[in-house]
PDB file of N, CA, C and O in Angstrom, chain B, residues numbered from 101:
ATOM      1  N   GLU B 101      36.117 158.317  77.209  1.00  0.00           N
ATOM      2  CA  GLU B 101      36.191 159.828  77.079  1.00  0.00           C
ATOM      3  C   GLU B 101      35.380 160.308  78.511  1.00  0.00           C
ATOM      4  O   GLU B 101      34.469 159.627  78.980  1.00  0.00           O
ATOM      5  N   VAL B 102      35.760 161.335  79.011  1.00  0.00           N
ATOM      6  CA  VAL B 102      35.314 161.937  79.999  1.00  0.00           C
ATOM      7  C   VAL B 102      34.270 163.137  80.039  1.00  0.00           C
ATOM      8  O   VAL B 102      34.696 164.234  79.676  1.00  0.00           O
ATOM      9  N   ALA B 103      33.032 163.043  80.419  1.00  0.00           N
ATOM     10  CA  ALA B 103      32.388 164.040  80.065  1.00  0.00           C
ATOM     11  C   ALA B 103      32.318 165.478  81.348  1.00  0.00           C
ATOM     12  O   ALA B 103      32.467 165.280  82.553  1.00  0.00           O
ATOM     13  N   TYR B 104      32.165 166.305  80.978  1.00  0.00           N
ATOM     14  CA  TYR B 104      32.258 167.557  82.103  1.00  0.00           C
ATOM     15  C   TYR B 104      30.965 168.179  82.155  1.00  0.00           C
ATOM     16  O   TYR B 104      30.299 168.256  81.123  1.00  0.00           O
ATOM     17  N   TYR B 105      30.469 168.706  83.427  1.00  0.00           N
ATOM     18  CA  TYR B 105      29.511 169.468  83.616  1.00  0.00           C
ATOM     19  C   TYR B 105      29.914 170.567  84.594  1.00  0.00           C
ATOM     20  O   TYR B 105      30.223 170.354  85.766  1.00  0.00           O
ATOM     21  N   ARG B 106      29.884 171.720  84.023  1.00  0.00           N
ATOM     22  CA  ARG B 106      30.427 173.049  84.813  1.00  0.00           C
ATOM     23  C   ARG B 106      31.778 172.866  85.342  1.00  0.00           C
ATOM     24  O   ARG B 106      32.108 173.422  86.389  1.00  0.00           O
ATOM     25  N   GLY B 107      32.636 172.066  84.632  1.00  0.00           N
ATOM     26  CA  GLY B 107      34.188 172.021  84.872  1.00  0.00           C
ATOM     27  C   GLY B 107      34.334 170.844  85.573  1.00  0.00           C
ATOM     28  O   GLY B 107      35.507 170.512  85.745  1.00  0.00           O
ATOM     29  N   PHE B 108      33.312 169.961  86.127  1.00  0.00           N
ATOM     30  CA  PHE B 108      33.547 168.973  87.005  1.00  0.00           C
ATOM     31  C   PHE B 108      33.663 167.618  85.978  1.00  0.00           C
ATOM     32  O   PHE B 108      32.676 167.503  85.250  1.00  0.00           O
ATOM     33  N   PRO B 109      34.673 166.609  85.807  1.00  0.00           N
ATOM     34  CA  PRO B 109      34.607 165.410  85.258  1.00  0.00           C
ATOM     35  C   PRO B 109      33.399 164.773  85.919  1.00  0.00           C
ATOM     36  O   PRO B 109      33.070 164.946  87.093  1.00  0.00           O
ATOM     37  N   LEU B 110      32.685 163.900  84.891  1.00  0.00           N
ATOM     38  CA  LEU B 110      31.743 163.156  85.361  1.00  0.00           C
ATOM     39  C   LEU B 110      32.049 161.496  84.811  1.00  0.00           C
ATOM     40  O   LEU B 110      31.899 161.288  83.607  1.00  0.00           O
ATOM     41  N   SER B 111      32.382 160.591  85.516  1.00  0.00           N
ATOM     42  CA  SER B 111      32.463 159.230  85.065  1.00  0.00           C
ATOM     43  C   SER B 111      31.674 158.322  85.506  1.00  0.00           C
ATOM     44  O   SER B 111      31.457 158.331  86.718  1.00  0.00           O
ATOM     45  N   ASN B 112      31.159 157.503  84.841  1.00  0.00           N
ATOM     46  CA  ASN B 112      30.352 156.249  85.360  1.00  0.00           C
ATOM     47  C   ASN B 112      31.157 154.828  85.019  1.00  0.00           C
ATOM     48  O   ASN B 112      30.657 153.704  85.052  1.00  0.00           O
ATOM     49  N   ASP B 113      32.358 155.126  84.726  1.00  0.00           N
ATOM     50  CA  ASP B 113      33.047 153.685  84.432  1.00  0.00           C
ATOM     51  C   ASP B 113      33.069 152.612  85.459  1.00  0.00           C
ATOM     52  O   ASP B 113      33.824 152.792  86.414  1.00  0.00           O
ATOM     53  N   PRO B 114      32.333 151.484  85.412  1.00  0.00           N
ATOM     54  CA  PRO B 114      32.379 150.644  86.508  1.00  0.00           C
ATOM     55  C   PRO B 114      33.785 149.979  86.819  1.00  0.00           C
ATOM     56  O   PRO B 114      33.982 149.347  87.857  1.00  0.00           O
ATOM     57  N   LYS B 115      34.670 150.157  85.917  1.00  0.00           N
ATOM     58  CA  LYS B 115      35.822 149.425  85.956  1.00  0.00           C
ATOM     59  C   LYS B 115      36.835 150.647  86.807  1.00  0.00           C
ATOM     60  O   LYS B 115      37.957 150.254  87.125  1.00  0.00           O
ATOM     61  N   SER B 116      36.521 151.843  87.107  1.00  0.00           N
ATOM     62  CA  SER B 116      37.190 152.788  87.631  1.00  0.00           C
ATOM     63  C   SER B 116      37.538 152.450  89.122  1.00  0.00           C
ATOM     64  O   SER B 116      36.691 151.944  89.859  1.00  0.00           O
ATOM     65  N   GLU B 117      38.764 152.733  89.528  1.00  0.00           N
ATOM     66  CA  GLU B 117      38.780 152.525  91.115  1.00  0.00           C
ATOM     67  C   GLU B 117      38.084 153.476  91.783  1.00  0.00           C
ATOM     68  O   GLU B 117      37.808 153.225  92.956  1.00  0.00           O
ATOM     69  N   THR B 118      37.755 154.444  91.348  1.00  0.00           N
ATOM     70  CA  THR B 118      36.542 155.348  92.090  1.00  0.00           C
ATOM     71  C   THR B 118      35.500 154.939  91.465  1.00  0.00           C
ATOM     72  O   THR B 118      34.950 155.897  90.921  1.00  0.00           O
ATOM     73  N   SER B 119      34.926 153.893  91.271  1.00  0.00           N
ATOM     74  CA  SER B 119      33.753 153.385  90.864  1.00  0.00           C
ATOM     75  C   SER B 119      32.498 153.495  92.142  1.00  0.00           C
ATOM     76  O   SER B 119      32.686 152.910  93.210  1.00  0.00           O
ATOM     77  N   TRP B 120      31.479 154.144  91.942  1.00  0.00           N
ATOM     78  CA  TRP B 120      30.488 154.483  92.913  1.00  0.00           C
ATOM     79  C   TRP B 120      29.332 154.478  92.526  1.00  0.00           C
ATOM     80  O   TRP B 120      29.201 154.610  91.309  1.00  0.00           O
ATOM     81  N   LYS B 121      28.298 154.357  93.203  1.00  0.00           N
ATOM     82  CA  LYS B 121      26.812 154.609  92.823  1.00  0.00           C
ATOM     83  C   LYS B 121      26.174 155.588  93.701  1.00  0.00           C
ATOM     84  O   LYS B 121      26.377 155.573  94.915  1.00  0.00           O
ATOM     85  N   VAL B 122      25.366 156.487  93.098  1.00  0.00           N
ATOM     86  CA  VAL B 122      24.493 157.238  93.783  1.00  0.00           C
ATOM     87  C   VAL B 122      23.107 157.259  93.251  1.00  0.00           C
ATOM     88  O   VAL B 122      22.872 157.671  92.115  1.00  0.00           O
ATOM     89  N   TYR B 123      22.223 156.841  94.020  1.00  0.00           N
ATOM     90  CA  TYR B 123      20.720 156.709  93.471  1.00  0.00           C
ATOM     91  C   TYR B 123      19.661 156.807  94.563  1.00  0.00           C
ATOM     92  O   TYR B 123      19.958 156.713  95.754  1.00  0.00           O
ATOM     93  N   PRO B 124      18.325 157.013  94.091  1.00  0.00           N
ATOM     94  CA  PRO B 124      17.992 157.159  93.020  1.00  0.00           C
ATOM     95  C   PRO B 124      18.296 158.368  92.298  1.00  0.00           C
ATOM     96  O   PRO B 124      18.586 159.332  93.007  1.00  0.00           O
ATOM     97  N   ASN B 125      18.298 158.533  91.091  1.00  0.00           N
ATOM     98  CA  ASN B 125      18.637 159.548  90.301  1.00  0.00           C
ATOM     99  C   ASN B 125      17.514 159.829  89.101  1.00  0.00           C
ATOM    100  O   ASN B 125      17.755 159.239  88.048  1.00  0.00           O
ATOM    101  N   PRO B 126      16.549 160.496  89.126  1.00  0.00           N
ATOM    102  CA  PRO B 126      16.613 161.850  89.862  1.00  0.00           C
ATOM    103  C   PRO B 126      16.077 161.515  91.437  1.00  0.00           C
ATOM    104  O   PRO B 126      15.501 160.445  91.635  1.00  0.00           O
ATOM    105  N   ALA B 127      16.229 162.205  92.237  1.00  0.00           N
ATOM    106  CA  ALA B 127      15.970 161.979  93.466  1.00  0.00           C
ATOM    107  C   ALA B 127      15.114 162.972  94.354  1.00  0.00           C
ATOM    108  O   ALA B 127      15.232 164.156  94.037  1.00  0.00           O
ATOM    109  N   LYS B 128      14.389 162.726  95.268  1.00  0.00           N
ATOM    110  CA  LYS B 128      13.485 163.447  96.150  1.00  0.00           C
ATOM    111  C   LYS B 128      13.700 163.876  97.512  1.00  0.00           C
ATOM    112  O   LYS B 128      13.798 165.067  97.809  1.00  0.00           O
ATOM    113  N   ASP B 129      13.778 162.900  98.376  1.00  0.00           N
ATOM    114  CA  ASP B 129      13.801 163.096  99.800  1.00  0.00           C
ATOM    115  C   ASP B 129      15.202 162.811 100.079  1.00  0.00           C
ATOM    116  O   ASP B 129      15.874 163.636 100.697  1.00  0.00           O
ATOM    117  N   TYR B 130      15.825 161.426  99.570  1.00  0.00           N
ATOM    118  CA  TYR B 130      17.262 161.123  99.977  1.00  0.00           C
ATOM    119  C   TYR B 130      17.894 160.651  98.815  1.00  0.00           C
ATOM    120  O   TYR B 130      17.342 160.242  97.794  1.00  0.00           O
ATOM    121  N   ILE B 131      19.154 160.744  99.062  1.00  0.00           N
ATOM    122  CA  ILE B 131      20.184 159.885  98.047  1.00  0.00           C
ATOM    123  C   ILE B 131      20.703 158.541  98.707  1.00  0.00           C
ATOM    124  O   ILE B 131      20.712 158.481  99.937  1.00  0.00           O
ATOM    125  N   GLN B 132      21.105 157.537  98.011  1.00  0.00           N
ATOM    126  CA  GLN B 132      21.842 156.494  98.790  1.00  0.00           C
ATOM    127  C   GLN B 132      22.985 156.185  97.839  1.00  0.00           C
ATOM    128  O   GLN B 132      22.885 155.894  96.647  1.00  0.00           O
ATOM    129  N   LEU B 133      24.187 156.307  98.634  1.00  0.00           N
ATOM    130  CA  LEU B 133      25.589 155.928  98.191  1.00  0.00           C
ATOM    131  C   LEU B 133      26.087 154.728  98.524  1.00  0.00           C
ATOM    132  O   LEU B 133      25.930 154.203  99.627  1.00  0.00           O
ATOM    133  N   GLU B 134      26.736 154.226  97.539  1.00  0.00           N
ATOM    134  CA  GLU B 134      27.403 152.919  97.615  1.00  0.00           C
ATOM    135  C   GLU B 134      28.933 153.075  97.060  1.00  0.00           C
ATOM    136  O   GLU B 134      29.221 153.326  95.889  1.00  0.00           O
ATOM    137  N   ILE B 135      29.803 152.888  98.069  1.00  0.00           N
ATOM    138  CA  ILE B 135      31.173 153.014  97.787  1.00  0.00           C
ATOM    139  C   ILE B 135      31.981 151.791  97.734  1.00  0.00           C
ATOM    140  O   ILE B 135      31.582 150.827  98.388  1.00  0.00           O
ATOM    141  N   PRO B 136      32.947 151.701  97.119  1.00  0.00           N
ATOM    142  CA  PRO B 136      33.849 150.418  97.173  1.00  0.00           C
ATOM    143  C   PRO B 136      34.329 150.146  98.635  1.00  0.00           C
ATOM    144  O   PRO B 136      34.676 151.104  99.324  1.00  0.00           O
ATOM    145  N   LEU B 137      34.363 148.826  99.152  1.00  0.00           N
ATOM    146  CA  LEU B 137      34.734 148.712 100.458  1.00  0.00           C
ATOM    147  C   LEU B 137      36.281 148.972 100.731  1.00  0.00           C
ATOM    148  O   LEU B 137      36.692 148.994 101.892  1.00  0.00           O
ATOM    149  N   SER B 138      37.191 149.182  99.576  1.00  0.00           N
ATOM    150  CA  SER B 138      38.413 149.433  99.936  1.00  0.00           C
ATOM    151  C   SER B 138      38.549 150.923 100.366  1.00  0.00           C
ATOM    152  O   SER B 138      39.564 151.234 100.990  1.00  0.00           O
ATOM    153  N   PHE B 139      37.566 151.917 100.072  1.00  0.00           N
ATOM    154  CA  PHE B 139      37.534 153.124 100.680  1.00  0.00           C
ATOM    155  C   PHE B 139      36.928 153.328 101.881  1.00  0.00           C
ATOM    156  O   PHE B 139      37.020 154.421 102.439  1.00  0.00           O
ATOM    157  N   GLN B 140      36.260 152.328 102.400  1.00  0.00           N
ATOM    158  CA  GLN B 140      35.380 152.465 103.697  1.00  0.00           C
ATOM    159  C   GLN B 140      36.130 153.291 104.751  1.00  0.00           C
ATOM    160  O   GLN B 140      37.315 153.081 105.009  1.00  0.00           O
ATOM    161  N   GLY B 141      35.494 154.111 105.269  1.00  0.00           N
ATOM    162  CA  GLY B 141      35.967 154.883 106.488  1.00  0.00           C
ATOM    163  C   GLY B 141      36.994 156.158 106.151  1.00  0.00           C
ATOM    164  O   GLY B 141      37.671 156.804 106.950  1.00  0.00           O
ATOM    165  N   ASN B 142      36.916 156.263 105.118  1.00  0.00           N
ATOM    166  CA  ASN B 142      37.785 157.580 104.584  1.00  0.00           C
ATOM    167  C   ASN B 142      37.226 158.102 103.521  1.00  0.00           C
ATOM    168  O   ASN B 142      37.911 158.083 102.498  1.00  0.00           O
ATOM    169  N   ALA B 143      35.808 158.726 103.445  1.00  0.00           N
ATOM    170  CA  ALA B 143      35.320 159.262 102.395  1.00  0.00           C
ATOM    171  C   ALA B 143      34.453 160.260 102.827  1.00  0.00           C
ATOM    172  O   ALA B 143      33.926 160.200 103.938  1.00  0.00           O
ATOM    173  N   SER B 144      34.267 161.140 102.076  1.00  0.00           N
ATOM    174  CA  SER B 144      33.308 162.396 102.306  1.00  0.00           C
ATOM    175  C   SER B 144      32.543 162.848 100.847  1.00  0.00           C
ATOM    176  O   SER B 144      33.071 162.904  99.736  1.00  0.00           O
ATOM    177  N   VAL B 145      31.324 163.110 101.160  1.00  0.00           N
ATOM    178  CA  VAL B 145      30.491 163.415 100.167  1.00  0.00           C
ATOM    179  C   VAL B 145      30.195 165.052 100.127  1.00  0.00           C
ATOM    180  O   VAL B 145      30.097 165.624 101.213  1.00  0.00           O
ATOM    181  N   ARG B 146      30.060 165.773  98.971  1.00  0.00           N
ATOM    182  CA  ARG B 146      29.651 166.828  99.110  1.00  0.00           C
ATOM    183  C   ARG B 146      28.771 167.104  97.790  1.00  0.00           C
ATOM    184  O   ARG B 146      29.001 166.633  96.676  1.00  0.00           O
ATOM    185  N   LEU B 147      27.700 167.979  98.150  1.00  0.00           N
ATOM    186  CA  LEU B 147      26.618 168.503  96.926  1.00  0.00           C
ATOM    187  C   LEU B 147      26.869 169.857  96.484  1.00  0.00           C
ATOM    188  O   LEU B 147      26.964 170.726  97.351  1.00  0.00           O
ATOM    189  N   LEU B 148      26.991 170.169  95.242  1.00  0.00           N
ATOM    190  CA  LEU B 148      27.481 171.463  94.755  1.00  0.00           C
ATOM    191  C   LEU B 148      26.185 171.897  93.966  1.00  0.00           C
ATOM    192  O   LEU B 148      25.639 171.115  93.188  1.00  0.00           O
ATOM    193  N   ASP B 149      25.712 173.181  94.197  1.00  0.00           N
ATOM    194  CA  ASP B 149      24.663 173.623  93.233  1.00  0.00           C
ATOM    195  C   ASP B 149      25.132 174.106  91.880  1.00  0.00           C
ATOM    196  O   ASP B 149      26.335 174.302  91.710  1.00  0.00           O
ATOM    197  N   VAL B 150      24.373 174.284  91.028  1.00  0.00           N
ATOM    198  CA  VAL B 150      24.652 174.889  89.507  1.00  0.00           C
ATOM    199  C   VAL B 150      25.649 175.980  89.555  1.00  0.00           C
ATOM    200  O   VAL B 150      26.318 176.206  88.547  1.00  0.00           O
ATOM    201  N   LYS B 151      25.832 176.765  90.766  1.00  0.00           N
ATOM    202  CA  LYS B 151      26.740 177.956  90.828  1.00  0.00           C
ATOM    203  C   LYS B 151      28.243 177.452  91.559  1.00  0.00           C
ATOM    204  O   LYS B 151      29.165 178.226  91.818  1.00  0.00           O
ATOM    205  N   GLY B 152      28.243 176.199  91.778  1.00  0.00           N
ATOM    206  CA  GLY B 152      29.466 175.797  92.492  1.00  0.00           C
ATOM    207  C   GLY B 152      29.440 175.989  94.114  1.00  0.00           C
ATOM    208  O   GLY B 152      30.399 175.741  94.845  1.00  0.00           O
ATOM    209  N   ARG B 153      28.401 176.385  94.465  1.00  0.00           N
ATOM    210  CA  ARG B 153      28.263 176.284  95.827  1.00  0.00           C
ATOM    211  C   ARG B 153      28.042 174.984  96.819  1.00  0.00           C
ATOM    212  O   ARG B 153      27.117 174.196  96.624  1.00  0.00           O
ATOM    213  N   ILE B 154      28.804 174.866  97.695  1.00  0.00           N
ATOM    214  CA  ILE B 154      28.610 173.648  98.493  1.00  0.00           C
ATOM    215  C   ILE B 154      27.313 173.791  99.276  1.00  0.00           C
ATOM    216  O   ILE B 154      27.138 174.732 100.050  1.00  0.00           O
ATOM    217  N   VAL B 155      26.538 172.977  99.091  1.00  0.00           N
ATOM    218  CA  VAL B 155      24.887 172.898  99.696  1.00  0.00           C
ATOM    219  C   VAL B 155      25.164 171.902 100.840  1.00  0.00           C
ATOM    220  O   VAL B 155      24.561 172.074 101.899  1.00  0.00           O
ATOM    221  N   LEU B 156      26.049 170.846 100.710  1.00  0.00           N
ATOM    222  CA  LEU B 156      25.902 169.667 101.587  1.00  0.00           C
ATOM    223  C   LEU B 156      27.196 169.086 102.006  1.00  0.00           C
ATOM    224  O   LEU B 156      28.023 168.986 101.100  1.00  0.00           O
ATOM    225  N   THR B 157      27.502 168.738 103.019  1.00  0.00           N
ATOM    226  CA  THR B 157      28.663 167.968 103.339  1.00  0.00           C
ATOM    227  C   THR B 157      28.745 166.956 104.329  1.00  0.00           C
ATOM    228  O   THR B 157      28.518 167.263 105.499  1.00  0.00           O
ATOM    229  N   GLN B 158      29.111 165.502 103.945  1.00  0.00           N
ATOM    230  CA  GLN B 158      28.794 164.672 104.995  1.00  0.00           C
ATOM    231  C   GLN B 158      30.041 163.470 104.700  1.00  0.00           C
ATOM    232  O   GLN B 158      30.503 163.111 103.617  1.00  0.00           O
ATOM    233  N   THR B 159      30.370 163.026 106.039  1.00  0.00           N
ATOM    234  CA  THR B 159      31.411 161.942 106.087  1.00  0.00           C
ATOM    235  C   THR B 159      30.776 160.605 105.931  1.00  0.00           C
ATOM    236  O   THR B 159      29.786 160.299 106.596  1.00  0.00           O
ATOM    237  N   ILE B 160      31.379 159.724 104.981  1.00  0.00           N
ATOM    238  CA  ILE B 160      30.824 158.367 104.835  1.00  0.00           C
ATOM    239  C   ILE B 160      31.748 157.563 105.472  1.00  0.00           C
ATOM    240  O   ILE B 160      32.960 157.626 105.261  1.00  0.00           O
ATOM    241  N   GLU B 161      31.099 156.651 106.407  1.00  0.00           N
ATOM    242  CA  GLU B 161      31.939 155.807 107.296  1.00  0.00           C
ATOM    243  C   GLU B 161      31.711 154.449 107.194  1.00  0.00           C
ATOM    244  O   GLU B 161      32.244 153.615 107.927  1.00  0.00           O
ATOM    245  N   GLN B 162      30.830 154.172 106.187  1.00  0.00           N
ATOM    246  CA  GLN B 162      30.501 152.728 105.878  1.00  0.00           C
ATOM    247  C   GLN B 162      30.279 152.663 104.241  1.00  0.00           C
ATOM    248  O   GLN B 162      30.134 153.658 103.532  1.00  0.00           O
ATOM    249  N   SER B 163      30.283 151.359 103.804  1.00  0.00           N
ATOM    250  CA  SER B 163      30.260 151.375 102.178  1.00  0.00           C
ATOM    251  C   SER B 163      28.873 151.556 101.559  1.00  0.00           C
ATOM    252  O   SER B 163      28.628 151.235 100.396  1.00  0.00           O
ATOM    253  N   THR B 164      27.968 152.094 102.411  1.00  0.00           N
ATOM    254  CA  THR B 164      26.798 152.573 102.034  1.00  0.00           C
ATOM    255  C   THR B 164      26.230 153.561 103.086  1.00  0.00           C
ATOM    256  O   THR B 164      26.285 153.461 104.312  1.00  0.00           O
ATOM    257  N   ALA B 165      25.645 154.580 102.296  1.00  0.00           N
ATOM    258  CA  ALA B 165      25.153 155.716 103.182  1.00  0.00           C
ATOM    259  C   ALA B 165      23.951 156.393 102.618  1.00  0.00           C
ATOM    260  O   ALA B 165      23.975 156.658 101.416  1.00  0.00           O
ATOM    261  N   LYS B 166      22.783 156.745 103.405  1.00  0.00           N
ATOM    262  CA  LYS B 166      21.604 157.246 103.030  1.00  0.00           C
ATOM    263  C   LYS B 166      21.703 158.832 103.499  1.00  0.00           C
ATOM    264  O   LYS B 166      21.998 159.105 104.662  1.00  0.00           O
ATOM    265  N   ILE B 167      21.454 159.783 102.583  1.00  0.00           N
ATOM    266  CA  ILE B 167      21.757 161.136 102.811  1.00  0.00           C
ATOM    267  C   ILE B 167      20.381 161.677 102.538  1.00  0.00           C
ATOM    268  O   ILE B 167      19.772 161.374 101.512  1.00  0.00           O
ATOM    269  N   ASP B 168      19.839 162.566 103.560  1.00  0.00           N
ATOM    270  CA  ASP B 168      18.742 163.298 103.424  1.00  0.00           C
ATOM    271  C   ASP B 168      18.746 164.652 102.450  1.00  0.00           C
ATOM    272  O   ASP B 168      19.307 165.596 103.007  1.00  0.00           O
ATOM    273  N   VAL B 169      18.375 164.873 101.467  1.00  0.00           N
ATOM    274  CA  VAL B 169      18.365 165.944 100.602  1.00  0.00           C
ATOM    275  C   VAL B 169      17.008 166.669 100.518  1.00  0.00           C
ATOM    276  O   VAL B 169      16.864 167.612  99.739  1.00  0.00           O
ATOM    277  N   SER B 170      16.103 166.276 101.242  1.00  0.00           N
ATOM    278  CA  SER B 170      14.759 166.801 101.385  1.00  0.00           C
ATOM    279  C   SER B 170      14.774 168.227 101.437  1.00  0.00           C
ATOM    280  O   SER B 170      14.013 168.824 100.675  1.00  0.00           O
ATOM    281  N   HIS B 171      15.552 168.909 102.250  1.00  0.00           N
ATOM    282  CA  HIS B 171      15.760 170.365 102.438  1.00  0.00           C
ATOM    283  C   HIS B 171      16.271 171.204 101.313  1.00  0.00           C
ATOM    284  O   HIS B 171      16.314 172.434 101.344  1.00  0.00           O
ATOM    285  N   LEU B 172      16.649 170.463 100.329  1.00  0.00           N
ATOM    286  CA  LEU B 172      17.349 171.141  99.065  1.00  0.00           C
ATOM    287  C   LEU B 172      16.299 171.405  97.990  1.00  0.00           C
ATOM    288  O   LEU B 172      15.313 170.704  97.763  1.00  0.00           O
ATOM    289  N   ALA B 173      16.691 172.616  97.312  1.00  0.00           N
ATOM    290  CA  ALA B 173      15.553 173.014  96.059  1.00  0.00           C
ATOM    291  C   ALA B 173      15.878 171.988  94.943  1.00  0.00           C
ATOM    292  O   ALA B 173      16.953 171.389  94.961  1.00  0.00           O
ATOM    293  N   GLN B 174      14.982 171.787  94.000  1.00  0.00           N
ATOM    294  CA  GLN B 174      14.727 171.220  92.863  1.00  0.00           C
ATOM    295  C   GLN B 174      15.921 171.728  92.005  1.00  0.00           C
ATOM    296  O   GLN B 174      16.433 172.844  92.084  1.00  0.00           O
ATOM    297  N   GLY B 175      16.278 170.703  91.162  1.00  0.00           N
ATOM    298  CA  GLY B 175      17.550 171.191  90.282  1.00  0.00           C
ATOM    299  C   GLY B 175      18.687 170.202  90.140  1.00  0.00           C
ATOM    300  O   GLY B 175      18.806 169.115  90.706  1.00  0.00           O
ATOM    301  N   MET B 176      19.590 170.850  89.180  1.00  0.00           N
ATOM    302  CA  MET B 176      20.738 169.802  89.019  1.00  0.00           C
ATOM    303  C   MET B 176      21.969 170.041  90.070  1.00  0.00           C
ATOM    304  O   MET B 176      22.137 171.158  90.560  1.00  0.00           O
ATOM    305  N   TYR B 177      22.684 169.116  90.343  1.00  0.00           N
ATOM    306  CA  TYR B 177      23.591 169.296  91.435  1.00  0.00           C
ATOM    307  C   TYR B 177      24.908 168.366  90.946  1.00  0.00           C
ATOM    308  O   TYR B 177      24.719 167.396  90.213  1.00  0.00           O
ATOM    309  N   VAL B 178      26.060 168.683  91.340  1.00  0.00           N
ATOM    310  CA  VAL B 178      27.092 167.754  91.241  1.00  0.00           C
ATOM    311  C   VAL B 178      27.382 167.175  92.591  1.00  0.00           C
ATOM    312  O   VAL B 178      27.652 167.896  93.552  1.00  0.00           O
ATOM    313  N   CYS B 179      27.324 165.868  92.659  1.00  0.00           N
ATOM    314  CA  CYS B 179      27.793 164.913  93.847  1.00  0.00           C
ATOM    315  C   CYS B 179      29.044 164.629  93.756  1.00  0.00           C
ATOM    316  O   CYS B 179      29.432 163.760  92.976  1.00  0.00           O
ATOM    317  N   GLU B 180      29.871 165.317  94.538  1.00  0.00           N
ATOM    318  CA  GLU B 180      31.458 164.917  94.707  1.00  0.00           C
ATOM    319  C   GLU B 180      31.887 164.070  95.793  1.00  0.00           C
ATOM    320  O   GLU B 180      31.659 164.398  96.958  1.00  0.00           O
ATOM    321  N   LEU B 181      32.553 162.892  95.466  1.00  0.00           N
ATOM    322  CA  LEU B 181      33.064 162.022  96.443  1.00  0.00           C
ATOM    323  C   LEU B 181      34.495 161.940  96.645  1.00  0.00           C
ATOM    324  O   LEU B 181      35.273 161.587  95.758  1.00  0.00           O
ATOM    325  N   LYS B 182      34.811 162.245  97.731  1.00  0.00           N
ATOM    326  CA  LYS B 182      36.465 162.266  97.945  1.00  0.00           C
ATOM    327  C   LYS B 182      36.619 161.092  98.803  1.00  0.00           C
ATOM    328  O   LYS B 182      35.825 160.845  99.711  1.00  0.00           O
ATOM    329  N   MET B 183      37.787 160.255  98.483  1.00  0.00           N
ATOM    330  CA  MET B 183      38.061 158.859  99.049  1.00  0.00           C
ATOM    331  C   MET B 183      39.714 158.697  98.979  1.00  0.00           C
ATOM    332  O   MET B 183      40.159 158.619  97.834  1.00  0.00           O
ATOM    333  N   ASN B 184      40.576 158.644  99.951  1.00  0.00           N
ATOM    334  CA  ASN B 184      41.707 158.438  99.816  1.00  0.00           C
ATOM    335  C   ASN B 184      42.503 159.251  98.759  1.00  0.00           C
ATOM    336  O   ASN B 184      43.254 158.707  97.949  1.00  0.00           O
ATOM    337  N   GLY B 185      42.291 160.584  98.820  1.00  0.00           N
ATOM    338  CA  GLY B 185      42.954 161.484  97.906  1.00  0.00           C
ATOM    339  C   GLY B 185      42.480 161.393  96.717  1.00  0.00           C
ATOM    340  O   GLY B 185      42.986 162.202  95.940  1.00  0.00           O
ATOM    341  N   LEU B 186      41.414 160.466  96.121  1.00  0.00           N
ATOM    342  CA  LEU B 186      40.758 160.526  94.815  1.00  0.00           C
ATOM    343  C   LEU B 186      39.496 161.390  94.897  1.00  0.00           C
ATOM    344  O   LEU B 186      38.908 161.475  95.976  1.00  0.00           O
ATOM    345  N   VAL B 187      39.065 162.015  93.846  1.00  0.00           N
ATOM    346  CA  VAL B 187      37.986 162.723  93.738  1.00  0.00           C
ATOM    347  C   VAL B 187      37.004 162.294  92.398  1.00  0.00           C
ATOM    348  O   VAL B 187      37.426 162.309  91.241  1.00  0.00           O
ATOM    349  N   ALA B 188      35.814 161.967  92.731  1.00  0.00           N
ATOM    350  CA  ALA B 188      35.011 161.684  91.662  1.00  0.00           C
ATOM    351  C   ALA B 188      33.723 162.462  91.696  1.00  0.00           C
ATOM    352  O   ALA B 188      33.317 162.862  92.787  1.00  0.00           O
ATOM    353  N   HIS B 189      33.154 162.671  90.772  1.00  0.00           N
ATOM    354  CA  HIS B 189      31.742 163.248  90.576  1.00  0.00           C
ATOM    355  C   HIS B 189      30.719 162.679  89.786  1.00  0.00           C
ATOM    356  O   HIS B 189      30.909 161.869  88.878  1.00  0.00           O
ATOM    357  N   ARG B 190      29.570 163.147  90.176  1.00  0.00           N
ATOM    358  CA  ARG B 190      28.159 162.454  89.295  1.00  0.00           C
ATOM    359  C   ARG B 190      27.363 163.446  89.332  1.00  0.00           C
ATOM    360  O   ARG B 190      27.212 164.102  90.363  1.00  0.00           O
ATOM    361  N   LEU B 191      26.669 163.731  88.097  1.00  0.00           N
ATOM    362  CA  LEU B 191      25.476 164.553  88.138  1.00  0.00           C
ATOM    363  C   LEU B 191      24.222 163.815  88.697  1.00  0.00           C
ATOM    364  O   LEU B 191      23.782 162.686  88.480  1.00  0.00           O
ATOM    365  N   LEU B 192      23.790 164.859  89.505  1.00  0.00           N
ATOM    366  CA  LEU B 192      22.466 164.335  90.295  1.00  0.00           C
ATOM    367  C   LEU B 192      21.251 165.542  90.239  1.00  0.00           C
ATOM    368  O   LEU B 192      21.386 166.735  90.510  1.00  0.00           O
ATOM    369  N   GLU B 193      20.220 164.938  89.867  1.00  0.00           N
ATOM    370  CA  GLU B 193      19.016 165.780  89.789  1.00  0.00           C
ATOM    371  C   GLU B 193      18.071 165.594  90.882  1.00  0.00           C
ATOM    372  O   GLU B 193      17.675 164.462  91.159  1.00  0.00           O
ATOM    373  N   LEU B 194      17.656 166.689  91.565  1.00  0.00           N
ATOM    374  CA  LEU B 194      16.781 166.716  92.704  1.00  0.00           C
ATOM    375  C   LEU B 194      15.328 167.167  92.161  1.00  0.00           C
ATOM    376  O   LEU B 194      15.216 168.125  91.396  1.00  0.00           O
ATOM    377  N   GLN B 195      14.194 166.389  92.623  1.00  0.00           N
ATOM    378  CA  GLN B 195      12.660 166.753  92.023  1.00  0.00           C
ATOM    379  C   GLN B 195      12.014 167.222  93.119  1.00  0.00           C
ATOM    380  O   GLN B 195      10.842 167.588  93.035  1.00  0.00           O
TER     381      GLN B 195
END
């Protein structure tokens, strides 16, 4: 069963073809992303605030990426990963 946060489907199923990790969660200064190698070179990440506004966009060119979030306000965000036409979301807390 898929959970939703403000209309975004959230899935942590490790067997999913869109299986990926974002940590630490909660985060403070940065987040680390790990994406499947099969999606390497064709991925982008966006962070959306609770009002659905895009506050960060970054292209991911490797299977891991460290992203600076120190400039963002504390609170809940949706981390959206787009890769090869697929979209996956994770709930992320910034402290």
